[in-house]
Amino acid sequence: TLEKDLQNIPEQIQTIIQLGATEKWPLPEGNIPVGWSSKALAKITSCFVRGFEGDLVLKNFSYLAHATLPFKFNFSIEEQPLKTNHLIDHEGSPKKNRVIFDGQKPRALATDCETAQAFAVESTGHSRREAFDRPSSIGFWHAVLKGHEPVASVLELMTEGIWVEEIEIEELDLISGYVTLNFSQANLVHQGQIGESIKPFNWTLSLEQIMGSLHHFSKESQTTGLFHIKQKQRILTEYTMPSALSLNLKLPGSVPKTHYW
């Protein structure tokens, strides 16, 4: 056993071994590949698709109001509300599967009856209520991200980099499109294998920057349910996401990457 083995080696080496199991390493700096788990990508995408909520666009509270289009992203996003069992939204409008983002431009905005009337279009069936006595809010039901030319495994493409298993959204400014992420669980990657843990860190960057950095996506996806607060209501949206790989993000680390690779 490990305990018996430790009894046969010097105390100083025992300490090094014990610390090595829990030690977290500083984040490297520079242009380094970043792999994202499907759950981490779901949280980032949840911020991105909120810009497609019609009421926010109508009030100029969405980053889309001043975005430079077209984007050149390597994925599309489809809304698939019919997978949530009910065929109508909370106002009785029918739900429909539709592409909301084709990789370059928005193809649809989420609307309820009131917002649809302001746009002079039919409701897209995105009225959401936490309870029947609450006013109508707008939110997506089930967003599905599909990468162009998916691969078997994005991790296997990484000879070096960091793998992000878990993040938290610390702050989101939908008007500017900037988000502050807390990287709570990330690891170094060596030759396609997850290695040492990295110390948690915060990073503020634009949604356009982070979504535009995604170049490869896995064939397999996982579904994550996430809540956000809107008009004092908790809105649940499901996100079906692959894992993904960013190639050109400049990490705000504190040590040269040559320390690790």
Coordinates of N, CA, C and O in Angstrom, one line a residue, residues 102-245:
D102 N -26.3 30.6 -37.7 CA -25.7 29.7 -38.8 C -24.2 29.7 -38.8 O -23.6 29.2 -39.8
G103 N -23.6 30.4 -37.9 CA -22.1 30.5 -37.9 C -21.7 31.9 -38.3 O -20.5 32.3 -38.1
Q104 N -22.6 32.6 -39.0 CA -22.3 34.0 -39.4 C -23.2 35.0 -38.9 O -22.8 36.1 -38.5
K105 N -24.5 34.7 -39.0 CA -25.5 35.7 -38.6 C -26.6 35.1 -37.8 O -26.9 33.9 -38.0
P106 N -27.3 35.9 -37.0 CA -28.5 35.3 -36.4 C -29.6 35.0 -37.4 O -29.8 35.7 -38.4
R107 N -30.2 33.9 -37.3 CA -31.3 33.5 -38.2 C -32.7 33.6 -37.5 O -33.7 33.6 -38.2
A108 N -32.7 33.7 -36.2 CA -34.0 33.9 -35.5 C -33.7 34.4 -34.1 O -32.7 34.2 -33.5
L109 N -34.7 35.2 -33.6 CA -34.7 35.7 -32.2 C -35.8 35.0 -31.5 O -36.9 34.7 -32.0
A110 N -35.6 34.8 -30.2 CA -36.7 34.3 -29.3 C -37.7 35.4 -29.0 O -37.3 36.4 -28.5
T111 N -39.0 35.1 -29.2 CA -40.0 36.1 -28.9 C -41.2 35.5 -28.2 O -41.5 34.3 -28.4
D112 N -41.9 36.3 -27.5 CA -43.3 35.9 -27.0 C -44.3 36.8 -27.8 O -43.9 37.4 -28.8
C113 N -45.5 36.8 -27.5 CA -46.5 37.5 -28.3 C -46.3 39.0 -28.3 O -46.4 39.6 -29.4
E114 N -46.0 39.6 -27.2 CA -45.8 41.0 -27.1 C -44.5 41.4 -27.9 O -44.6 42.4 -28.7
T115 N -43.4 40.7 -27.8 CA -42.2 41.1 -28.5 C -42.4 40.8 -30.0 O -41.9 41.6 -30.8
A116 N -43.1 39.7 -30.3 CA -43.3 39.4 -31.7 C -44.2 40.5 -32.4 O -43.9 40.9 -33.5
Q117 N -45.1 41.1 -31.7 CA -46.0 42.1 -32.2 C -45.1 43.4 -32.5 O -45.3 44.0 -33.5
A118 N -44.2 43.7 -31.6 CA -43.3 44.8 -31.8 C -42.4 44.6 -33.1 O -42.1 45.6 -33.8
F119 N -42.0 43.4 -33.4 CA -41.2 43.1 -34.5 C -42.1 42.8 -35.8 O -41.6 42.6 -36.9
A120 N -43.4 42.8 -35.6 CA -44.3 42.5 -36.7 C -44.1 41.1 -37.3 O -44.1 41.0 -38.5
V121 N -43.9 40.2 -36.4 CA -43.7 38.8 -36.8 C -44.6 37.9 -35.9 O -45.2 38.4 -34.9
E122 N -44.7 36.6 -36.2 CA -45.4 35.7 -35.3 C -44.5 35.3 -34.2 O -43.2 35.3 -34.3
S123 N -45.1 35.0 -33.0 CA -44.3 34.5 -31.9 C -43.6 33.2 -32.2 O -44.1 32.4 -32.9
T124 N -42.4 33.1 -31.7 CA -41.5 31.9 -31.9 C -41.8 30.9 -30.8 O -41.1 29.8 -30.8
G125 N -42.7 31.2 -29.9 CA -43.0 30.2 -28.9 C -42.0 30.1 -27.8 O -41.7 29.0 -27.2
H126 N -41.5 31.3 -27.3 CA -40.5 31.3 -26.3 C -41.0 32.1 -25.0 O -40.1 32.6 -24.3
S127 N -42.3 32.1 -24.8 CA -42.8 32.6 -23.6 C -42.5 31.7 -22.4 O -42.8 30.5 -22.5
R128 N -41.8 32.2 -21.4 CA -41.4 31.4 -20.2 C -42.0 32.0 -19.0 O -42.0 33.2 -18.8
R129 N -42.5 31.2 -18.1 CA -43.0 31.6 -16.8 C -42.6 30.6 -15.7 O -42.7 29.4 -15.9
E130 N -42.1 31.2 -14.6 CA -41.7 30.3 -13.5 C -43.0 29.7 -12.8 O -43.0 28.6 -12.3
A131 N -44.1 30.5 -12.9 CA -45.4 30.0 -12.4 C -46.4 30.7 -13.2 O -46.2 31.7 -13.9
F132 N -47.7 30.2 -13.2 CA -48.7 30.7 -14.0 C -49.2 32.1 -13.6 O -49.8 32.8 -14.4
D133 N -48.9 32.5 -12.4 CA -49.3 33.8 -12.0 C -48.2 34.9 -12.2 O -48.3 36.0 -11.8
R134 N -47.1 34.5 -12.9 CA -46.0 35.4 -13.2 C -46.1 35.9 -14.6 O -46.7 35.3 -15.5
P135 N -45.6 37.1 -14.9 CA -45.7 37.7 -16.2 C -44.8 36.9 -17.2 O -43.9 36.2 -16.8
S136 N -45.1 37.0 -18.5 CA -44.4 36.3 -19.5 C -42.9 36.9 -19.6 O -42.7 38.1 -19.5
S137 N -42.0 36.0 -19.6 CA -40.6 36.3 -19.8 C -40.2 35.6 -21.1 O -41.0 34.8 -21.7
I138 N -39.0 35.8 -21.6 CA -38.5 35.2 -22.8 C -37.2 34.4 -22.5 O -36.3 34.9 -21.9
G139 N -37.2 33.2 -23.0 CA -36.0 32.3 -22.8 C -36.0 31.1 -23.8 O -37.1 30.7 -24.2
F140 N -34.9 30.6 -24.1 CA -34.8 29.4 -25.0 C -35.2 28.2 -24.2 O -35.1 28.2 -22.9
W141 N -35.5 27.1 -24.9 CA -35.9 25.9 -24.3 C -34.7 24.9 -24.3 O -34.4 24.3 -23.3
H142 N -34.2 24.7 -25.5 CA -33.2 23.6 -25.7 C -32.3 24.0 -26.9 O -32.6 23.8 -28.0
A143 N -31.1 24.5 -26.5 CA -30.1 25.0 -27.6 C -29.1 23.9 -27.9 O -28.6 23.3 -26.9
V144 N -28.9 23.6 -29.1 CA -28.0 22.5 -29.6 C -26.9 23.1 -30.5 O -27.2 23.7 -31.5
L145 N -25.7 23.0 -30.0 CA -24.6 23.5 -30.8 C -24.0 22.4 -31.6 O -23.7 21.3 -31.1
K146 N -23.8 22.6 -32.9 CA -23.3 21.6 -33.9 C -22.0 22.2 -34.5 O -22.1 23.2 -35.2
G147 N -20.9 21.5 -34.3 CA -19.6 22.0 -34.9 C -19.5 21.5 -36.3 O -20.1 20.5 -36.7
H148 N -18.9 22.4 -37.1 CA -18.6 22.0 -38.5 C -17.4 21.0 -38.5 O -16.4 21.2 -37.9
E149 N -17.6 19.9 -39.3 CA -16.6 18.8 -39.4 C -16.1 18.3 -38.0 O -15.0 18.5 -37.7
P150 N -17.0 17.7 -37.2 CA -16.6 17.3 -35.9 C -15.6 16.1 -36.0 O -15.5 15.4 -37.0
V151 N -14.9 16.0 -34.9 CA -13.8 15.0 -34.7 C -14.2 14.0 -33.6 O -15.1 14.2 -32.8
A152 N -13.5 12.8 -33.6 CA -13.8 11.8 -32.6 C -13.5 12.3 -31.2 O -14.3 12.1 -30.3
S153 N -12.4 13.0 -31.0 CA -12.0 13.5 -29.7 C -11.1 14.8 -29.8 O -10.1 14.7 -30.5
V154 N -11.5 15.9 -29.2 CA -10.7 17.1 -29.3 C -9.5 17.0 -28.4 O -8.5 17.5 -28.6
L155 N -9.6 16.2 -27.3 CA -8.5 16.0 -26.4 C -7.3 15.3 -27.1 O -6.2 15.7 -26.8
E156 N -7.6 14.4 -27.9 CA -6.6 13.7 -28.7 C -5.8 14.6 -29.6 O -4.7 14.3 -30.1
L157 N -6.4 15.7 -30.0 CA -5.7 16.7 -30.9 C -4.7 17.6 -30.2 O -3.9 18.3 -30.8
M158 N -4.7 17.5 -28.8 CA -3.9 18.4 -28.0 C -2.6 17.8 -27.6 O -2.6 16.8 -26.8
T159 N -1.5 18.2 -28.2 CA -0.2 17.8 -27.7 C 0.2 18.6 -26.4 O 1.1 18.1 -25.7
E160 N -0.3 19.8 -26.3 CA -0.1 20.6 -25.1 C -1.3 21.5 -25.0 O -2.2 21.6 -25.9
G161 N -1.5 22.2 -23.8 CA -2.6 23.1 -23.6 C -3.2 22.9 -22.2 O -2.6 22.3 -21.3
I162 N -4.4 23.4 -22.0 CA -5.1 23.2 -20.8 C -6.5 22.7 -21.1 O -7.1 23.0 -22.1
W163 N -7.0 21.8 -20.2 CA -8.3 21.3 -20.3 C -9.2 21.9 -19.3 O -8.9 21.9 -18.1
V164 N -10.3 22.5 -19.7 CA -11.2 23.2 -18.7 C -12.4 22.3 -18.5 O -13.3 22.1 -19.4
E165 N -12.5 21.7 -17.3 CA -13.6 20.8 -17.0 C -14.8 21.6 -16.4 O -15.9 21.2 -16.7
E166 N -14.5 22.6 -15.6 CA -15.6 23.3 -14.9 C -15.3 24.8 -14.9 O -14.2 25.2 -14.6
I167 N -16.3 25.6 -15.1 CA -16.2 27.1 -15.0 C -17.5 27.6 -14.3 O -18.5 26.9 -14.2
E168 N -17.4 28.8 -13.8 CA -18.6 29.5 -13.3 C -18.6 30.9 -13.9 O -17.6 31.5 -14.2
I169 N -19.8 31.4 -14.2 CA -20.0 32.7 -14.7 C -20.0 33.7 -13.6 O -21.0 33.7 -12.8
E170 N -19.0 34.4 -13.4 CA -18.9 35.4 -12.3 C -19.7 36.7 -12.7 O -20.3 37.3 -11.8
E171 N -19.6 37.1 -13.9 CA -20.3 38.3 -14.3 C -20.6 38.3 -15.8 O -19.7 37.9 -16.6
L172 N -21.7 38.8 -16.2 CA -22.1 38.9 -17.7 C -22.7 40.2 -18.0 O -23.7 40.6 -17.3
D173 N -22.1 40.9 -18.9 CA -22.6 42.2 -19.4 C -23.1 42.0 -20.8 O -22.3 42.0 -21.7
L174 N -24.4 41.8 -20.9 CA -25.0 41.5 -22.2 C -24.9 42.6 -23.2 O -24.9 42.4 -24.4
I175 N -24.8 43.9 -22.7 CA -24.7 45.0 -23.6 C -23.4 45.1 -24.3 O -23.3 45.2 -25.5
S176 N -22.3 44.9 -23.6 CA -21.0 44.9 -24.1 C -20.6 43.6 -24.7 O -19.7 43.5 -25.5
G177 N -21.2 42.5 -24.2 CA -20.8 41.2 -24.7 C -19.6 40.6 -24.0 O -19.0 39.6 -24.4
Y178 N -19.2 41.2 -22.8 CA -18.1 40.7 -22.0 C -18.6 39.8 -20.9 O -19.6 40.1 -20.2
V179 N -17.8 38.8 -20.6 CA -18.1 37.8 -19.6 C -16.9 37.6 -18.7 O -15.8 37.5 -19.3
T180 N -17.1 37.5 -17.4 CA -16.0 37.1 -16.5 C -16.2 35.7 -16.1 O -17.2 35.3 -15.5
L181 N -15.2 34.8 -16.4 CA -15.3 33.4 -16.1 C -14.4 33.0 -14.9 O -13.2 33.5 -14.9
N182 N -14.8 32.2 -14.0 CA -14.0 31.6 -13.0 C -13.7 30.2 -13.4 O -14.6 29.4 -13.5
F183 N -12.4 29.9 -13.7 CA -12.0 28.6 -14.0 C -11.7 27.8 -12.8 O -10.6 27.9 -12.2
S184 N -12.7 27.1 -12.3 CA -12.6 26.4 -11.0 C -11.9 25.0 -11.1 O -11.4 24.5 -10.1
Q185 N -12.0 24.4 -12.3 CA -11.4 23.1 -12.5 C -10.7 23.0 -13.8 O -11.4 22.8 -14.8
A186 N -9.4 23.1 -13.9 CA -8.7 23.1 -15.2 C -7.4 22.3 -14.9 O -6.8 22.3 -13.8
N187 N -6.9 21.7 -16.0 CA -5.7 20.9 -15.9 C -4.8 21.1 -17.1 O -5.2 21.5 -18.2
L188 N -3.5 20.9 -16.9 CA -2.5 20.9 -18.0 C -2.8 19.6 -18.9 O -3.3 18.6 -18.4
V189 N -2.5 19.7 -20.2 CA -2.6 18.6 -21.1 C -1.2 18.3 -21.7 O -0.5 19.2 -22.1
H190 N -0.9 17.0 -21.7 CA 0.4 16.5 -22.3 C 0.1 15.4 -23.2 O -0.4 14.3 -22.8
Q191 N 0.3 15.6 -24.5 CA 0.1 14.5 -25.5 C -1.2 13.9 -25.4 O -1.4 12.6 -25.4
G192 N -2.3 14.7 -25.3 CA -3.6 14.2 -25.3 C -4.1 13.6 -24.0 O -5.2 13.0 -23.9
Q193 N -3.3 13.8 -22.9 CA -3.6 13.2 -21.6 C -3.8 14.4 -20.6 O -3.0 15.3 -20.6
I194 N -4.8 14.3 -19.7 CA -5.0 15.3 -18.7 C -4.0 15.1 -17.6 O -3.8 14.0 -17.1
G195 N -3.3 16.2 -17.3 CA -2.2 16.2 -16.3 C -2.5 17.0 -15.0 O -3.6 16.9 -14.4
E196 N -1.6 17.8 -14.6 CA -1.6 18.5 -13.3 C -2.7 19.5 -13.3 O -3.1 20.2 -14.3
S197 N -3.2 19.7 -12.0 CA -4.3 20.7 -11.8 C -3.7 22.1 -11.8 O -2.6 22.3 -11.4
I198 N -4.5 23.1 -12.3 CA -4.1 24.5 -12.4 C -4.9 25.2 -11.3 O -6.0 25.0 -11.0
K199 N -4.2 26.2 -10.7 CA -4.8 27.0 -9.7 C -6.0 27.8 -10.3 O -6.0 28.3 -11.5
P200 N -7.2 27.9 -9.6 CA -8.3 28.6 -10.1 C -8.0 30.0 -10.5 O -7.1 30.7 -9.8
F201 N -8.6 30.6 -11.5 CA -8.3 31.9 -11.9 C -9.5 32.5 -12.6 O -10.4 31.8 -13.1
N202 N -9.6 33.8 -12.6 CA -10.7 34.6 -13.3 C -10.2 35.2 -14.6 O -9.0 35.5 -14.7
W203 N -11.0 35.3 -15.6 CA -10.6 35.8 -16.9 C -11.8 36.5 -17.5 O -12.9 35.9 -17.6
T204 N -11.6 37.8 -17.9 CA -12.7 38.6 -18.6 C -12.3 38.7 -20.0 O -11.3 39.1 -20.4
L205 N -13.3 38.3 -20.9 CA -13.1 38.4 -22.3 C -14.4 38.5 -23.0 O -15.5 38.3 -22.4
S206 N -14.4 38.8 -24.3 CA -15.7 39.0 -25.0 C -16.2 37.7 -25.5 O -15.5 36.8 -25.8
L207 N -17.5 37.6 -25.6 CA -18.2 36.4 -26.1 C -17.8 36.2 -27.6 O -17.6 35.0 -28.0
E208 N -17.6 37.2 -28.3 CA -17.1 37.1 -29.7 C -15.7 36.5 -29.7 O -15.5 35.6 -30.6
Q209 N -14.9 36.9 -28.8 CA -13.5 36.4 -28.8 C -13.5 34.9 -28.5 O -12.8 34.1 -29.1
I210 N -14.3 34.5 -27.4 CA -14.2 33.1 -27.0 C -14.9 32.2 -27.9 O -14.5 31.1 -28.2
M211 N -16.1 32.6 -28.4 CA -16.8 31.7 -29.4 C -16.1 31.6 -30.7 O -16.1 30.6 -31.3
G212 N -15.5 32.7 -31.1 CA -14.7 32.7 -32.4 C -13.5 31.9 -32.3 O -12.9 31.5 -33.4
S213 N -13.0 31.6 -31.1 CA -11.7 30.8 -31.0 C -12.0 29.3 -31.1 O -11.0 28.5 -31.2
L214 N -13.3 28.9 -31.1 CA -13.6 27.5 -31.1 C -13.4 26.9 -32.6 O -14.1 27.4 -33.5
H215 N -12.5 26.0 -32.7 CA -12.2 25.5 -34.1 C -12.6 24.0 -34.3 O -12.8 23.6 -35.4
H216 N -12.5 23.2 -33.2 CA -12.8 21.8 -33.3 C -13.9 21.4 -32.3 O -13.8 21.9 -31.2
F217 N -14.7 20.4 -32.7 CA -15.8 20.0 -31.8 C -15.9 18.4 -31.9 O -15.7 17.9 -33.0
S218 N -16.2 17.8 -30.8 CA -16.3 16.4 -30.7 C -17.6 15.9 -31.4 O -18.6 16.7 -31.5
K219 N -17.7 14.7 -31.8 CA -18.9 14.1 -32.4 C -20.0 13.9 -31.4 O -21.1 14.1 -31.6
E220 N -19.5 13.5 -30.2 CA -20.5 13.2 -29.1 C -20.8 14.4 -28.3 O -19.9 15.3 -28.1
S221 N -22.0 14.5 -27.9 CA -22.5 15.7 -27.1 C -23.2 15.2 -25.8 O -23.6 14.0 -25.7
Q222 N -23.3 16.1 -24.8 CA -24.0 15.9 -23.6 C -24.9 17.0 -23.3 O -24.7 18.2 -23.8
T223 N -26.0 16.7 -22.6 CA -27.0 17.8 -22.3 C -26.9 18.2 -20.9 O -26.8 17.4 -19.9
T224 N -26.9 19.6 -20.7 CA -26.8 20.2 -19.4 C -27.9 21.2 -19.2 O -28.2 21.9 -20.1
G225 N -28.6 21.1 -18.0 CA -29.6 22.1 -17.7 C -29.1 23.2 -16.9 O -28.4 23.0 -15.9
L226 N -29.3 24.5 -17.3 CA -28.8 25.6 -16.6 C -29.9 26.7 -16.4 O -30.8 26.9 -17.2
F227 N -29.9 27.3 -15.2 CA -30.9 28.3 -14.9 C -30.2 29.7 -15.1 O -29.0 29.9 -14.8
H228 N -31.0 30.7 -15.5 CA -30.6 32.1 -15.3 C -31.8 32.9 -14.8 O -32.9 32.5 -14.9
I229 N -31.5 34.0 -14.2 CA -32.5 34.9 -13.6 C -32.9 36.0 -14.5 O -32.0 36.7 -15.0
K230 N -34.2 36.1 -14.8 CA -34.7 37.1 -15.7 C -36.0 37.6 -15.2 O -36.9 36.8 -14.9
Q231 N -36.2 38.9 -15.0 CA -37.4 39.5 -14.4 C -37.8 38.7 -13.2 O -39.0 38.4 -12.9
K232 N -36.8 38.5 -12.3 CA -37.0 37.8 -11.0 C -37.6 36.4 -11.1 O -38.2 35.9 -10.2
Q233 N -37.4 35.8 -12.3 CA -37.8 34.4 -12.5 C -36.6 33.6 -12.9 O -35.7 34.0 -13.6
R234 N -36.6 32.3 -12.5 CA -35.6 31.4 -12.8 C -36.0 30.6 -14.1 O -37.0 29.9 -14.1
I235 N -35.2 30.8 -15.1 CA -35.5 30.3 -16.5 C -34.6 29.1 -16.7 O -33.3 29.3 -16.7
L236 N -35.1 27.9 -16.9 CA -34.3 26.7 -17.2 C -34.2 26.5 -18.7 O -35.2 26.5 -19.4
T237 N -32.9 26.4 -19.2 CA -32.7 26.0 -20.6 C -31.8 24.8 -20.6 O -30.8 24.7 -19.8
E238 N -32.0 23.9 -21.5 CA -31.1 22.8 -21.7 C -30.2 23.1 -22.9 O -30.5 23.7 -23.9
Y239 N -28.9 22.6 -22.7 CA -27.9 22.9 -23.7 C -27.3 21.5 -24.1 O -26.7 20.8 -23.2
T240 N -27.4 21.1 -25.3 CA -26.7 19.9 -25.8 C -25.5 20.3 -26.5 O -25.5 21.0 -27.6
M241 N -24.3 20.0 -26.0 CA -23.0 20.5 -26.4 C -22.0 19.4 -26.6 O -21.9 18.5 -25.8
P242 N -21.2 19.6 -27.6 CA -20.0 18.7 -27.7 C -18.9 19.3 -26.8 O -19.0 20.4 -26.2
S243 N -17.8 18.6 -26.7 CA -16.6 19.3 -26.1 C -15.9 20.0 -27.3 O -16.2 19.8 -28.5
A244 N -15.1 21.0 -27.0 CA -14.6 21.9 -28.0 C -13.1 22.2 -27.8 O -12.6 22.1 -26.7
L245 N -12.4 22.7 -28.8 CA -11.0 23.1 -28.7 C -10.8 24.5 -29.3 O -11.2 24.8 -30.4

